[in-house]
Structure formats: structure tokens, C-alpha cells
Amino acid sequence: MRTEEIEKLLAGYYKGSTSESEEEALKVYFRSENIPEYLQKDKKFFLALYQDTSPQVPAGLEEKLIRMIDTRANDNKFLSPGNKTRRYLLRVSGIAASLLLAVSIGYAIFDSRSECQTPKDTFNNPQEAYAVLQATLAEMSSELHAGVSEIQEFKDDFRKTNEQIIQDIQ
């Protein structure tokens, strides 16, 4: 068979439009020895695809697997659902966890009540408290004013930048 015919058959094979007889012709062709260098990849593909070999199974593999499964089953008897010891331990641990949770909630409630104290007066003289309050509010007002002026400066800079960008775009 000529290589032009083989190339057409290969193109049809890769498109999925070849018949069984054409595929058989390709198999026969690729089993031959005189194949051009550029078709060597296709030869390897066809020989690997249509090779009739099954994997080798080691002798005694089935018995080894059965023994491993049986060993694992015996090791995990504690975790099996029908184990009474497991069910008993799960119940006991659930009860213990519930008791521990109840005790810790009770302790937290009791501890929070003991820490709550009624607020006490910090000043004995109302005029002195009023003076401290005025000083605190004046300090807060000056800090707030400084923050507002910085924001105003930022807004002015932002407005100027936007105007410059709009002029550059137009």
C-alpha cells in the first residue's frame, strides 16, 4: 500500500470515519517493517492500541488480599457498630461531655455575677467633675475639628485632581 493511501486512511481514522476493513489495513501496514520515519509515532500508537496482552497478576495475590482484609477486620472489631463496649463508651463519654458543659456554664454565670460591681462616684465635688468634663469635651472638639479640616483638604485636592483629569481627557 502506498503512503498516500495510508495518510488518507489515518486522517479518516482520526476523524472516526473509517470502516473495520480500513482499520484492519492500517493494523497490517503498521505491523510491517518498512514504515517512513514521520509515521513512527502512529506505528507505536497502533501497536500499543491493538496489542493483545493482559496484565500479569502475581501468583497468590488473591490469598494475600483475603488475609489482609481478614486482619483489618479483626483489628477494627472495636469500631464495629455491633460492639457493646463501643456503644457503652460512647454513652459514657456523651454524658461526661454534657456534665462538663453544664458545670462550665454554671461556673461562667456564677463568676460573671461576682465580678459585676455597682459603679462608684469618682468625684466628690460636682464643680470639679463639670470642669473635667468640659476639658475632655474641649479636647475632643479640637481633635475632631483637626480631623474635619484634614478631610476638607483631601476633598479639595481630590476635586482639583478630578478637574485636571477631565481636562486631560477632553
mmCIF file of C-alpha atoms in Angstrom:
data_model
loop_
_atom_site.group_PDB
_atom_site.id
_atom_site.type_symbol
_atom_site.label_atom_id
_atom_site.label_comp_id
_atom_site.label_asym_id
_atom_site.label_seq_id
_atom_site.Cartn_x
_atom_site.Cartn_y
_atom_site.Cartn_z
ATOM 1 C CA MET A 1 0.000 0.000 0.000
ATOM 2 C CA ARG A 2 1.293 3.467 -0.813
ATOM 3 C CA THR A 3 1.977 6.027 1.889
ATOM 4 C CA GLU A 4 -0.512 8.485 0.361
ATOM 5 C CA GLU A 5 -3.297 5.935 0.866
ATOM 6 C CA ILE A 6 -2.115 5.279 4.421
ATOM 7 C CA GLU A 7 -2.131 9.021 5.188
ATOM 8 C CA LYS A 8 -5.722 9.280 3.902
ATOM 9 C CA LEU A 9 -6.725 6.253 5.976
ATOM 10 C CA LEU A 10 -5.024 7.766 9.046
ATOM 11 C CA ALA A 11 -6.836 11.069 8.548
ATOM 12 C CA GLY A 12 -10.123 9.187 8.292
ATOM 13 C CA TYR A 13 -9.243 7.069 11.331
ATOM 14 C CA TYR A 14 -8.540 10.138 13.491
ATOM 15 C CA LYS A 15 -11.824 11.670 12.327
ATOM 16 C CA GLY A 16 -13.643 8.433 13.194
ATOM 17 C CA SER A 17 -14.891 7.732 9.690
ATOM 18 C CA THR A 18 -13.030 4.518 8.797
ATOM 19 C CA SER A 19 -14.587 1.113 8.450
ATOM 20 C CA GLU A 20 -13.362 -2.040 10.175
ATOM 21 C CA SER A 21 -11.655 -3.242 6.997
ATOM 22 C CA GLU A 22 -9.772 0.067 6.679
ATOM 23 C CA GLU A 23 -8.687 -0.135 10.316
ATOM 24 C CA GLU A 24 -7.512 -3.707 9.717
ATOM 25 C CA ALA A 25 -5.496 -2.480 6.712
ATOM 26 C CA LEU A 26 -3.849 0.131 8.959
ATOM 27 C CA LYS A 27 -3.010 -2.553 11.554
ATOM 28 C CA VAL A 28 -1.446 -4.779 8.890
ATOM 29 C CA TYR A 29 0.514 -1.849 7.468
ATOM 30 C CA PHE A 30 1.907 -0.755 10.842
ATOM 31 C CA ARG A 31 2.989 -4.309 11.677
ATOM 32 C CA SER A 32 5.337 -4.246 8.689
ATOM 33 C CA GLU A 33 8.954 -3.158 8.926
ATOM 34 C CA ASN A 34 9.337 -0.515 6.180
ATOM 35 C CA ILE A 35 7.460 2.471 7.572
ATOM 36 C CA PRO A 36 8.609 6.067 6.938
ATOM 37 C CA GLU A 37 10.154 7.963 9.849
ATOM 38 C CA TYR A 38 7.332 10.504 10.142
ATOM 39 C CA LEU A 39 4.798 7.675 10.698
ATOM 40 C CA GLN A 40 6.748 6.005 13.523
ATOM 41 C CA LYS A 41 4.620 7.722 16.189
ATOM 42 C CA ASP A 42 1.468 6.389 14.547
ATOM 43 C CA LYS A 43 3.033 2.928 14.408
ATOM 44 C CA LYS A 44 3.729 2.996 18.154
ATOM 45 C CA PHE A 45 0.169 4.182 18.756
ATOM 46 C CA PHE A 46 -1.399 1.402 16.677
ATOM 47 C CA LEU A 47 0.795 -1.335 18.077
ATOM 48 C CA ALA A 48 0.045 -0.241 21.645
ATOM 49 C CA LEU A 49 -3.671 0.164 20.958
ATOM 50 C CA TYR A 50 -4.238 -3.207 19.328
ATOM 51 C CA GLN A 51 -1.772 -5.274 21.323
ATOM 52 C CA ASP A 52 -3.445 -8.357 22.780
ATOM 53 C CA THR A 53 -1.723 -8.639 26.142
ATOM 54 C CA SER A 54 -3.385 -8.743 29.513
ATOM 55 C CA PRO A 55 -1.641 -7.602 32.684
ATOM 56 C CA GLN A 56 0.314 -10.176 34.648
ATOM 57 C CA VAL A 57 -1.242 -10.991 38.017
ATOM 58 C CA PRO A 58 1.278 -12.212 40.598
ATOM 59 C CA ALA A 59 0.728 -15.705 41.915
ATOM 60 C CA GLY A 60 -1.009 -15.822 45.296
ATOM 61 C CA LEU A 61 -2.284 -12.233 45.119
ATOM 62 C CA GLU A 62 -5.873 -13.224 45.866
ATOM 63 C CA GLU A 63 -4.896 -15.136 49.026
ATOM 64 C CA LYS A 64 -2.763 -12.218 50.245
ATOM 65 C CA LEU A 65 -5.635 -9.789 49.760
ATOM 66 C CA ILE A 66 -8.056 -12.054 51.615
ATOM 67 C CA ARG A 67 -5.618 -12.344 54.543
ATOM 68 C CA MET A 68 -5.125 -8.574 54.652
ATOM 69 C CA ILE A 69 -8.883 -7.970 54.669
ATOM 70 C CA ASP A 70 -9.385 -10.502 57.448
ATOM 71 C CA THR A 71 -6.566 -8.962 59.500
ATOM 72 C CA ARG A 72 -8.038 -5.468 59.124
ATOM 73 C CA ALA A 73 -11.487 -6.744 60.061
ATOM 74 C CA ASN A 74 -10.104 -8.299 63.261
ATOM 75 C CA ASP A 75 -8.157 -5.131 64.107
ATOM 76 C CA ASN A 76 -11.257 -2.952 63.787
ATOM 77 C CA LYS A 77 -13.663 -5.015 65.886
ATOM 78 C CA PHE A 78 -13.721 -2.211 68.465
ATOM 79 C CA LEU A 79 -15.042 0.202 65.857
ATOM 80 C CA SER A 80 -17.735 -2.119 64.526
ATOM 81 C CA PRO A 81 -21.308 -0.895 65.079
ATOM 82 C CA GLY A 82 -22.385 -4.078 66.876
ATOM 83 C CA ASN A 83 -19.729 -3.806 69.591
ATOM 84 C CA LYS A 84 -21.330 -3.361 73.054
ATOM 85 C CA THR A 85 -18.179 -1.901 74.587
ATOM 86 C CA ARG A 86 -18.080 0.801 71.955
ATOM 87 C CA ARG A 87 -21.722 1.736 72.487
ATOM 88 C CA TYR A 88 -21.175 1.851 76.263
ATOM 89 C CA LEU A 89 -18.108 4.086 75.928
ATOM 90 C CA LEU A 90 -19.928 6.412 73.536
ATOM 91 C CA ARG A 91 -22.807 6.812 76.010
ATOM 92 C CA VAL A 92 -20.474 7.417 78.954
ATOM 93 C CA SER A 93 -18.406 9.960 77.028
ATOM 94 C CA GLY A 94 -21.581 11.760 75.902
ATOM 95 C CA ILE A 95 -22.823 12.003 79.485
ATOM 96 C CA ALA A 96 -19.410 13.195 80.687
ATOM 97 C CA ALA A 97 -19.297 15.862 77.971
ATOM 98 C CA SER A 98 -22.794 17.068 78.914
ATOM 99 C CA LEU A 99 -21.858 17.295 82.598
ATOM 100 C CA LEU A 100 -18.659 19.155 81.806
ATOM 101 C CA LEU A 101 -20.598 21.617 79.638
ATOM 102 C CA ALA A 102 -23.212 22.198 82.373
ATOM 103 C CA VAL A 103 -20.531 22.760 85.047
ATOM 104 C CA SER A 104 -18.578 25.202 82.870
ATOM 105 C CA ILE A 105 -21.722 27.207 82.016
ATOM 106 C CA GLY A 106 -22.677 27.341 85.693
ATOM 107 C CA TYR A 107 -19.187 28.478 86.683
ATOM 108 C CA ALA A 108 -19.209 31.183 83.997
ATOM 109 C CA ILE A 109 -22.568 32.510 85.200
ATOM 110 C CA PHE A 110 -21.509 32.469 88.864
ATOM 111 C CA ASP A 111 -18.157 34.101 88.089
ATOM 112 C CA SER A 112 -19.736 36.866 85.992
ATOM 113 C CA ARG A 113 -22.120 37.772 88.845
ATOM 114 C CA SER A 114 -19.302 38.100 91.343
ATOM 115 C CA GLU A 115 -17.332 40.490 89.087
ATOM 116 C CA CYS A 116 -20.232 42.889 88.482
ATOM 117 C CA GLN A 117 -19.928 45.825 90.820
ATOM 118 C CA THR A 118 -22.067 48.880 91.043
ATOM 119 C CA PRO A 119 -20.403 51.986 89.627
ATOM 120 C CA LYS A 120 -18.954 54.361 92.174
ATOM 121 C CA ASP A 121 -18.607 58.105 92.006
ATOM 122 C CA THR A 122 -15.160 59.308 91.048
ATOM 123 C CA PHE A 123 -15.653 62.905 92.129
ATOM 124 C CA ASN A 124 -16.934 64.232 95.411
ATOM 125 C CA ASN A 125 -17.371 67.776 94.144
ATOM 126 C CA PRO A 126 -19.821 68.334 91.208
ATOM 127 C CA GLN A 127 -17.996 71.517 90.069
ATOM 128 C CA GLU A 128 -14.745 69.573 89.777
ATOM 129 C CA ALA A 129 -16.479 66.836 87.696
ATOM 130 C CA TYR A 130 -18.004 69.526 85.470
ATOM 131 C CA ALA A 131 -14.584 71.132 84.887
ATOM 132 C CA VAL A 132 -13.031 67.794 83.932
ATOM 133 C CA LEU A 133 -15.952 67.071 81.593
ATOM 134 C CA GLN A 134 -15.547 70.489 79.913
ATOM 135 C CA ALA A 135 -11.814 69.922 79.427
ATOM 136 C CA THR A 136 -12.425 66.470 77.952
ATOM 137 C CA LEU A 137 -15.103 67.730 75.578
ATOM 138 C CA ALA A 138 -12.907 70.663 74.502
ATOM 139 C CA GLU A 139 -10.039 68.286 73.713
ATOM 140 C CA MET A 140 -12.364 66.002 71.747
ATOM 141 C CA SER A 141 -13.752 69.015 69.867
ATOM 142 C CA SER A 142 -10.298 70.246 68.866
ATOM 143 C CA GLU A 143 -9.247 66.762 67.687
ATOM 144 C CA LEU A 144 -12.482 66.376 65.743
ATOM 145 C CA HIS A 145 -12.010 69.813 64.169
ATOM 146 C CA ALA A 146 -8.448 68.882 63.118
ATOM 147 C CA GLY A 147 -9.769 65.687 61.503
ATOM 148 C CA VAL A 148 -12.526 67.554 59.683
ATOM 149 C CA SER A 149 -10.062 70.137 58.327
ATOM 150 C CA GLU A 150 -7.815 67.333 57.034
ATOM 151 C CA ILE A 151 -10.794 65.754 55.304
ATOM 152 C CA GLN A 152 -11.679 69.138 53.755
ATOM 153 C CA GLU A 153 -8.105 69.479 52.440
ATOM 154 C CA PHE A 154 -8.339 65.999 50.959
ATOM 155 C CA LYS A 155 -11.681 66.805 49.315
ATOM 156 C CA ASP A 156 -10.181 69.976 47.765
ATOM 157 C CA ASP A 157 -7.180 68.038 46.436
ATOM 158 C CA PHE A 158 -9.467 65.307 45.119
ATOM 159 C CA ARG A 159 -11.704 67.853 43.371
ATOM 160 C CA LYS A 160 -8.674 69.547 41.756
ATOM 161 C CA THR A 161 -7.325 66.180 40.568
ATOM 162 C CA ASN A 162 -10.701 65.234 39.089
ATOM 163 C CA GLU A 163 -10.920 68.559 37.249
ATOM 164 C CA GLN A 164 -7.401 68.055 35.866
ATOM 165 C CA ILE A 165 -8.245 64.523 34.687
ATOM 166 C CA ILE A 166 -11.435 65.735 33.000
ATOM 167 C CA GLN A 167 -9.491 68.496 31.219
ATOM 168 C CA ASP A 168 -6.835 65.996 30.083
ATOM 169 C CA ILE A 169 -9.487 63.630 28.755
ATOM 170 C CA GLN A 170 -11.214 66.342 26.713
#
